[in-house]
mmCIF file of C-alpha atoms in Angstrom:
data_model
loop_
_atom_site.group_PDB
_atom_site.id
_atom_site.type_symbol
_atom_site.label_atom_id
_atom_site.label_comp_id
_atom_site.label_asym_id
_atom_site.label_seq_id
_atom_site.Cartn_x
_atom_site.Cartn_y
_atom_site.Cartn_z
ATOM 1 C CA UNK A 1371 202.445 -24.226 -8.602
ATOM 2 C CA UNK A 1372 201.211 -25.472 -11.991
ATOM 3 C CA UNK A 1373 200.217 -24.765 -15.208
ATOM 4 C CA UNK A 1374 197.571 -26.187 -17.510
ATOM 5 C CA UNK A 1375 196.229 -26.554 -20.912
ATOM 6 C CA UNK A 1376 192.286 -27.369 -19.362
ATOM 7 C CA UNK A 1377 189.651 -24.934 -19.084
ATOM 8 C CA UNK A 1378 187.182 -24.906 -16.114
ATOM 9 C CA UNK A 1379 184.305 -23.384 -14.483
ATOM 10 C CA UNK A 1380 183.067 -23.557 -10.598
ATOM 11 C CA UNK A 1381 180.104 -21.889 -8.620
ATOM 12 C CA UNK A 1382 180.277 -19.391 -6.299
ATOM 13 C CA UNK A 1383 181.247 -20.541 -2.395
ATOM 14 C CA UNK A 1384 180.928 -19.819 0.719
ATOM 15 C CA UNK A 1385 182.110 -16.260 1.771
ATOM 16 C CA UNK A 1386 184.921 -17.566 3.911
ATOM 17 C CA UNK A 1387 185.949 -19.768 0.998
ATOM 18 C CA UNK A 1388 187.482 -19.267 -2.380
ATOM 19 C CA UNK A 1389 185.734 -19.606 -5.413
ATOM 20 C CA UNK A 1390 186.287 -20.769 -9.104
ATOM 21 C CA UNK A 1391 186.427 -19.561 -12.638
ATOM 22 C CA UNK A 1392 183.655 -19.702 -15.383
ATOM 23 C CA UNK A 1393 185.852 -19.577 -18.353
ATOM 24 C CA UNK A 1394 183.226 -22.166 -19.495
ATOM 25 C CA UNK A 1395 180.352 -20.023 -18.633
ATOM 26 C CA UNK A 1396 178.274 -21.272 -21.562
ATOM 27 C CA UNK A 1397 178.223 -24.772 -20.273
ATOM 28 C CA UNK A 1398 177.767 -24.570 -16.567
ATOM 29 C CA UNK A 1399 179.388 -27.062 -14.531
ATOM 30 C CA UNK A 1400 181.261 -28.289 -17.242
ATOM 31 C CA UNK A 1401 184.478 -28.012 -15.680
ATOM 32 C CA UNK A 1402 187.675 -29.988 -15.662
ATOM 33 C CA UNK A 1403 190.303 -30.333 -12.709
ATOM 34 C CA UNK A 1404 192.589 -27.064 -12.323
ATOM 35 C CA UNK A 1405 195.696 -26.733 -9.841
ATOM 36 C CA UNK A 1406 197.192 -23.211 -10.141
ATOM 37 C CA UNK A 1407 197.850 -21.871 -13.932
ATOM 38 C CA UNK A 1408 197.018 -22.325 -17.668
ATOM 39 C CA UNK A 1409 199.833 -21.675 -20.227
ATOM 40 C CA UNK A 1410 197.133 -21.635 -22.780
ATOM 41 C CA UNK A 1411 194.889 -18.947 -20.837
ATOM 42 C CA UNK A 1412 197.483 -16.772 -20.576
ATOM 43 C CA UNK A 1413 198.100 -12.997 -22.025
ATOM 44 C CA UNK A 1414 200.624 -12.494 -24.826
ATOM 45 C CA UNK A 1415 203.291 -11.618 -23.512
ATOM 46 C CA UNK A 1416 204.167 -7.884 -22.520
ATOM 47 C CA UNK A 1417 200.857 -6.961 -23.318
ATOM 48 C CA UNK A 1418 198.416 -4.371 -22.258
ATOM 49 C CA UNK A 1419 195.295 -5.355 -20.405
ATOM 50 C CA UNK A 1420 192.553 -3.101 -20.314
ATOM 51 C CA UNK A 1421 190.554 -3.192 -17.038
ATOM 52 C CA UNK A 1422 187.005 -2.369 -16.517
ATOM 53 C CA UNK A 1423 184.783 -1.571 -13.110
ATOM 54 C CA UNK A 1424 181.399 -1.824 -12.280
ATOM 55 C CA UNK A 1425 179.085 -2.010 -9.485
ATOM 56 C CA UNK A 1426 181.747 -0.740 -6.783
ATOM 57 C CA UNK A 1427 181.670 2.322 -4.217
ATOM 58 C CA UNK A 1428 184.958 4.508 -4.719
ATOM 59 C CA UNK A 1429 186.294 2.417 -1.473
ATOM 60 C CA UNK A 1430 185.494 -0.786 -3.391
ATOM 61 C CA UNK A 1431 187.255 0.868 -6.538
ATOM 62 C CA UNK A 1432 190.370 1.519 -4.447
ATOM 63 C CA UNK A 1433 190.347 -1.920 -2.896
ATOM 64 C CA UNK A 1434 190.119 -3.894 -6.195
ATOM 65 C CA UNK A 1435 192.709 -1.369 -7.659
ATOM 66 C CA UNK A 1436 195.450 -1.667 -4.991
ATOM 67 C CA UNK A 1437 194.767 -5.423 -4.930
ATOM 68 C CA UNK A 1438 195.490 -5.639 -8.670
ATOM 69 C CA UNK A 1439 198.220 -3.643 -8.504
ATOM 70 C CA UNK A 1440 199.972 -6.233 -6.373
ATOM 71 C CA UNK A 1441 200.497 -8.826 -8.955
ATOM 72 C CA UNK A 1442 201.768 -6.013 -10.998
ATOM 73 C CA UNK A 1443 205.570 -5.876 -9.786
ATOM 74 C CA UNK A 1444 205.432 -9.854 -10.920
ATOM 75 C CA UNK A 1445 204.205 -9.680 -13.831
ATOM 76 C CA UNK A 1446 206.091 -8.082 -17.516
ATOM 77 C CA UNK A 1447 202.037 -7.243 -18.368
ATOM 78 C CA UNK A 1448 200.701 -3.937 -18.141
ATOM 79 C CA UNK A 1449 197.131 -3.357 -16.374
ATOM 80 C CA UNK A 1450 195.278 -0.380 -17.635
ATOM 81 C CA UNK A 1451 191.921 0.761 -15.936
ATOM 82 C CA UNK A 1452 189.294 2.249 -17.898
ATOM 83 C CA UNK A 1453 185.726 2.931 -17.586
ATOM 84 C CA UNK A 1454 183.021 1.702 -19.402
ATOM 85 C CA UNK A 1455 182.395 -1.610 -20.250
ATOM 86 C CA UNK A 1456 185.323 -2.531 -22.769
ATOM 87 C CA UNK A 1457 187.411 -4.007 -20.458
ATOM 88 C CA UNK A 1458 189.518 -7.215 -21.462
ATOM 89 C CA UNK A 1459 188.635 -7.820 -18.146
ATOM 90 C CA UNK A 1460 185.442 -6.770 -16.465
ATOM 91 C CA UNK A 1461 184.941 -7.006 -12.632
ATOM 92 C CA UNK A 1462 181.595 -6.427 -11.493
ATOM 93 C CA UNK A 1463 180.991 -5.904 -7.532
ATOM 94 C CA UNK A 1464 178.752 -8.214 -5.789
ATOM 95 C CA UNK A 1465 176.710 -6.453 -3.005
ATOM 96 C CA UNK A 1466 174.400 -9.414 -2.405
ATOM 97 C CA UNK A 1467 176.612 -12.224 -1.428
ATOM 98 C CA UNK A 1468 176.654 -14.535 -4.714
ATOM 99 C CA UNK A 1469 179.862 -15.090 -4.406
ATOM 100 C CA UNK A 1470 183.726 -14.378 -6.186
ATOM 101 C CA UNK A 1471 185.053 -16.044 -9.695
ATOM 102 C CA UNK A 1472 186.386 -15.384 -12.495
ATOM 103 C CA UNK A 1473 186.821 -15.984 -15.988
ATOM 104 C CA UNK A 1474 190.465 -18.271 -16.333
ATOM 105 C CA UNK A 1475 192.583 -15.755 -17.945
ATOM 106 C CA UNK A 1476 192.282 -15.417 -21.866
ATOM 107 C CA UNK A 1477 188.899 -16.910 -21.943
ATOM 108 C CA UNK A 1478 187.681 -13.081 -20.288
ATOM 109 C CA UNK A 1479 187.999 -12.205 -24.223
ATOM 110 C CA UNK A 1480 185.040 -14.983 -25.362
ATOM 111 C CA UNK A 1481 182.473 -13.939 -22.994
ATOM 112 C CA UNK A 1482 180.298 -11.198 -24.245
ATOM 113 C CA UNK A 1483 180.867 -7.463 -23.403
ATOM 114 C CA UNK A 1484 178.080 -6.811 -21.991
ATOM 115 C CA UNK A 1485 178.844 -9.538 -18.913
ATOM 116 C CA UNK A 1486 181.496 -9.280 -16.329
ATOM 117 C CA UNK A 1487 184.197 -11.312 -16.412
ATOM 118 C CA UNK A 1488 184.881 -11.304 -12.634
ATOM 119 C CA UNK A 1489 182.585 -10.716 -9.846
ATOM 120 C CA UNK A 1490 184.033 -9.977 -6.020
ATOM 121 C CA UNK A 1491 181.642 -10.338 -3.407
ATOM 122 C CA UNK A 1492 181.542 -7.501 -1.154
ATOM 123 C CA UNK A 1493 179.400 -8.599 1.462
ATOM 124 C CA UNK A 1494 182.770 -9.844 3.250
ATOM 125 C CA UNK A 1495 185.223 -7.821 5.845
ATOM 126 C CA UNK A 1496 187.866 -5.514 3.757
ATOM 127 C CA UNK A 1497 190.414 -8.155 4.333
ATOM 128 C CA UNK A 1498 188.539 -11.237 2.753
ATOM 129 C CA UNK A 1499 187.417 -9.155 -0.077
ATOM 130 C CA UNK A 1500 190.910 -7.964 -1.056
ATOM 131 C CA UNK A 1501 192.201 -12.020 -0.454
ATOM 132 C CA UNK A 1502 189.443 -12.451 -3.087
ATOM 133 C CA UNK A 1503 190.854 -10.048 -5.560
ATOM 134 C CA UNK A 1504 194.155 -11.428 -5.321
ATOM 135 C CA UNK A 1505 192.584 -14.781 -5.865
ATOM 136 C CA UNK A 1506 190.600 -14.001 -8.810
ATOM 137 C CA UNK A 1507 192.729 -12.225 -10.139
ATOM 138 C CA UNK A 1508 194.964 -14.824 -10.256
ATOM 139 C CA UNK A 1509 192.663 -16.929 -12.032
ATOM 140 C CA UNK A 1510 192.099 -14.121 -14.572
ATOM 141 C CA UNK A 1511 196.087 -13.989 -15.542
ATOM 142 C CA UNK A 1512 195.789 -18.297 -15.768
ATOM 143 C CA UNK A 1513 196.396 -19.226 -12.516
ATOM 144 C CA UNK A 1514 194.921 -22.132 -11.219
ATOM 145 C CA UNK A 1515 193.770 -24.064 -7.795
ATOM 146 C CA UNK A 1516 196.815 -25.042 -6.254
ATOM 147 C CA UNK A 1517 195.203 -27.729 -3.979
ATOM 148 C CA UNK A 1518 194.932 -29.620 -6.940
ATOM 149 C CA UNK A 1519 198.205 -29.587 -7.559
ATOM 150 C CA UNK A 1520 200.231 -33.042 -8.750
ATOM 151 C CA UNK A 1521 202.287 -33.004 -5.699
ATOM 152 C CA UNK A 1522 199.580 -32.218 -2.973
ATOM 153 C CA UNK A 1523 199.294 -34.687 -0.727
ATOM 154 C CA UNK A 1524 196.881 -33.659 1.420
ATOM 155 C CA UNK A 1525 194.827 -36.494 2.908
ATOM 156 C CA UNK A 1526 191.130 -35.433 1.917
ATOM 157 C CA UNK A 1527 188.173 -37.186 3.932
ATOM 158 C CA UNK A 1528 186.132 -37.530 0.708
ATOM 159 C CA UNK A 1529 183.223 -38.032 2.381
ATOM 160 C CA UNK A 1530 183.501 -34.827 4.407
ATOM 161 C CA UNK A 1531 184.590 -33.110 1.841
ATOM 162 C CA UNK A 1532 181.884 -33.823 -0.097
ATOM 163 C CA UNK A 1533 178.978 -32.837 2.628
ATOM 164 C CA UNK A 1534 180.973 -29.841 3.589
ATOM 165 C CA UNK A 1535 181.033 -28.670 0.039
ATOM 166 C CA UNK A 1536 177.668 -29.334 -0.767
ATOM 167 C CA UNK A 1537 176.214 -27.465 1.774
ATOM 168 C CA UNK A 1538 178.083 -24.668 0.202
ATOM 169 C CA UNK A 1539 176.207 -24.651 -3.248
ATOM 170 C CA UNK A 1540 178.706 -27.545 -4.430
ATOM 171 C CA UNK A 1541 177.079 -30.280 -6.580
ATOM 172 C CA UNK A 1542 178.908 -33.767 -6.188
ATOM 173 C CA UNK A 1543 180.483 -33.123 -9.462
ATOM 174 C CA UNK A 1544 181.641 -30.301 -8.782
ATOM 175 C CA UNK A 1545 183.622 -31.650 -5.192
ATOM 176 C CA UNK A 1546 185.111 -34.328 -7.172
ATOM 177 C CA UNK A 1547 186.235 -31.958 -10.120
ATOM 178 C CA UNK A 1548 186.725 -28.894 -7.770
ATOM 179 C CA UNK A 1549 188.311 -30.262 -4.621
ATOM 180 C CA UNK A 1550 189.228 -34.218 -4.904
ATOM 181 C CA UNK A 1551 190.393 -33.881 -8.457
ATOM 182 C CA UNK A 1552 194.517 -33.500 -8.872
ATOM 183 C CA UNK A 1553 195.955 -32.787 -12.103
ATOM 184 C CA UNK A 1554 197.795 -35.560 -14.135
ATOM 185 C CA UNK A 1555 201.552 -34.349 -14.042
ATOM 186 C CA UNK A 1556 202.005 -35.284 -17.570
ATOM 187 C CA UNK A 1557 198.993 -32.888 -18.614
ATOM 188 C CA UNK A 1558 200.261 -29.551 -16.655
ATOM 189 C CA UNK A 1559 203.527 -27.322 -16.133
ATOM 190 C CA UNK A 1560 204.354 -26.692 -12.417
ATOM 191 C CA UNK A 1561 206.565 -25.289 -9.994
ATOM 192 C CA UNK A 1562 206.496 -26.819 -5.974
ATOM 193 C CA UNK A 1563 203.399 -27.185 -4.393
ATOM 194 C CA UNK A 1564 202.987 -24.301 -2.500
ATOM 195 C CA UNK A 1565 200.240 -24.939 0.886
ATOM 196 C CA UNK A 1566 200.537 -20.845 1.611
ATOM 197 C CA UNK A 1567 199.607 -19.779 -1.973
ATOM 198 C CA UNK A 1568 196.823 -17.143 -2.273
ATOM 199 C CA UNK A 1569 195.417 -19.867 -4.680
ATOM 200 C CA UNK A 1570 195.166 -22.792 -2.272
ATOM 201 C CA UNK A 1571 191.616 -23.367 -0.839
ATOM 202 C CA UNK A 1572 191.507 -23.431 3.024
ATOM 203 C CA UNK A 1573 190.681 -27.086 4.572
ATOM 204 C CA UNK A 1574 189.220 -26.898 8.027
ATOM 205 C CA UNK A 1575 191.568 -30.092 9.689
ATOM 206 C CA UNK A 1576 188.087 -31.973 9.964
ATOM 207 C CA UNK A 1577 188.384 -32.487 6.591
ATOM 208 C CA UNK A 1578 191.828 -33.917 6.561
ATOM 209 C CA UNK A 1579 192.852 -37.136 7.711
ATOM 210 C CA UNK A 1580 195.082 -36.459 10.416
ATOM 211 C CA UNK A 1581 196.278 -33.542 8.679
ATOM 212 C CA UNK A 1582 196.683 -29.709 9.938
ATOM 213 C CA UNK A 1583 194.471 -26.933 8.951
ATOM 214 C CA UNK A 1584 194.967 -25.334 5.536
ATOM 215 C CA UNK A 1585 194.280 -21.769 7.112
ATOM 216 C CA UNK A 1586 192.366 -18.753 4.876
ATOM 217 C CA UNK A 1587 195.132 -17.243 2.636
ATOM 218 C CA UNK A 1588 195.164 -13.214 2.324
ATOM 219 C CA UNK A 1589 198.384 -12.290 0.815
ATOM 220 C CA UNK A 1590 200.822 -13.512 -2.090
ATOM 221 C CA UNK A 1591 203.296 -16.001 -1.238
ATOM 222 C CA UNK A 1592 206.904 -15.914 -2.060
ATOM 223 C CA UNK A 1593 206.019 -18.563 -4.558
ATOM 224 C CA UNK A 1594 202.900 -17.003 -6.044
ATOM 225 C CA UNK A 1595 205.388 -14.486 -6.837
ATOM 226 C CA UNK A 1596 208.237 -16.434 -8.321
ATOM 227 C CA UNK A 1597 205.505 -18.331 -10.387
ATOM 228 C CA UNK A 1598 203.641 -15.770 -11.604
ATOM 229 C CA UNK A 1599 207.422 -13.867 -12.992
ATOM 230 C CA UNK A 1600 207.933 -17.449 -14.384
ATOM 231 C CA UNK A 1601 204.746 -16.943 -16.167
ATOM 232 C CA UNK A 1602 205.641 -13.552 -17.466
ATOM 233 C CA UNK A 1603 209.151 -13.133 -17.512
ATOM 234 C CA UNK A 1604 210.177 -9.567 -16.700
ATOM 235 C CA UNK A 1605 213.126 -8.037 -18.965
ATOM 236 C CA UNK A 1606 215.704 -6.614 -16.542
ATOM 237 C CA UNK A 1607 217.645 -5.391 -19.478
ATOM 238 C CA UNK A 1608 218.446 -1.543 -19.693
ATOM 239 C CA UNK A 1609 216.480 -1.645 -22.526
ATOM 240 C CA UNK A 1610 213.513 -3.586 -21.411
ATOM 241 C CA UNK A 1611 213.272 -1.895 -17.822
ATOM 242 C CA UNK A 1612 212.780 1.615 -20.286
ATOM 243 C CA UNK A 1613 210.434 0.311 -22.577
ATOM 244 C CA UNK A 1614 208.136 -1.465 -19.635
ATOM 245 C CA UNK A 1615 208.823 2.200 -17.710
ATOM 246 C CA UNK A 1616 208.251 3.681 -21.185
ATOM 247 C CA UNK A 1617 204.504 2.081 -21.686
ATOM 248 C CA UNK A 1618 203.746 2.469 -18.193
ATOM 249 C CA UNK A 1619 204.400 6.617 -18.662
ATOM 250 C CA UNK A 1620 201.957 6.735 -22.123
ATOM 251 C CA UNK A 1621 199.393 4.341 -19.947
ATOM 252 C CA UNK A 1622 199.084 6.912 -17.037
ATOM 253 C CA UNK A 1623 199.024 9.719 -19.574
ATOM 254 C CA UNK A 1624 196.145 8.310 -21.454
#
């Protein structure tokens, strides 16, 4: 997996696809290459982010909330839902098929509050909505794509990439930023490349040059995990296991 100190910003994809993040949401399509994380994005550490939800039916509430609450074991943050619209993060539901992004993790705090900071499209099965959470979500604590990771070496046809893409509200630009583009190794922190991340955008084999599908990821991997806990280091210390326990308690009090 890998870290990065670039910001980005992608459109919204095809259903069956993953989407991006709008960190830069001021100046669309302005974004840079991303693999899987963003040291720079990412929440102090230990912290306590407050989560808003809009838009959703109480099944789409639970969906998001379980979804979220995955990460949570992996992480030393501590996720807080409230309601309203003062959310750190804000995650509006999408009942009209626009599409799923988010905002790349600390750059949620620069949009304004009256705009969502993550949208999930529910016009998709259960299944590929929660994969979406998990995705954006990712994006929203500063992870980032892990196709474009250094080490990936999957054989892109560039020229099928690029007319698959664009037919799925992908400018050229945005394929070769998006898709084609890898991070320079020397500009990013990362783990192993990891093809079964929940961050890894599935590649049909007709767009790989003798290469086997990339299938549509729906659950954590062992090394989204591991990466993530790299990211936020949890303190298994007597004293840090009661004072995470601790904050959780006042949190679910408040």
């Amino acid at each position: 997996m890998t870290i990065s100190n670039l910001s980005t910003l992608s459109p919204p994809l095809d259903p069956h696809l993953y989407t991006g993040s709008p960190s830069d949401a001021v100046t669309p399509h302005a974004r840079k290459k991303r693999g899987v994380a963003d040291e720079s994005k990412a929440w102090p550490q230990h912290s306590t982010v407050k989560i808003s939800l809009s838009n959703m039916t109480p099944e789409q509430t639970s969906l998001v909330k379980k979804a979220i609450n995955e990460w949570s074991p992996h992480t030393n943050l501590h996720f807080k839902f409230i309601k309203g619209n003062d959310g750190d993060i804000r995650i509006a539901g999408d009942n009209i098929g626009l599409g799923s992004w988010s905002a790349l993790g600390t750059d949620a705090l620069h949009l304004h509050r009256s705009e969502p900071t993550m949208s999930i499209d529910f016009t998709n099965p259960d299944d590929t909505a929660r994969a979406h959470v998990l995705h954006e979500f990712g994006h929203a604590l500063g992870l980032l794509h892990e196709h474009q990771h250094p080490e990936c070496s999957l054989n892109i046809d560039e020229q099928a990439a690029y007319e698959h893409f664009t037919s799925q509200n992908f400018t050229k630009d945005d394929v070769g930023n998006n898709i084609l583009g890898q991070f320079d190794a020397s500009e990013v922190k990362t783990s192993e490349y990891d093809k079964d991340s929940i961050m890894h955008y599935p590649f049909p084999a007709s767009l790989l040059n003798g290469g086997d599908e990339i299938v549509f990821q729906t659950k954590l991997s062992v090394g989204d995990k591991k990466f993530m806990r790299s990211m936020y280091p949890i303190d298994e210390s007597p004293a840090g296991k009661f004072l995470y326990s601790l904050t959780q308690f006042f949190i679910s009090r408040s």
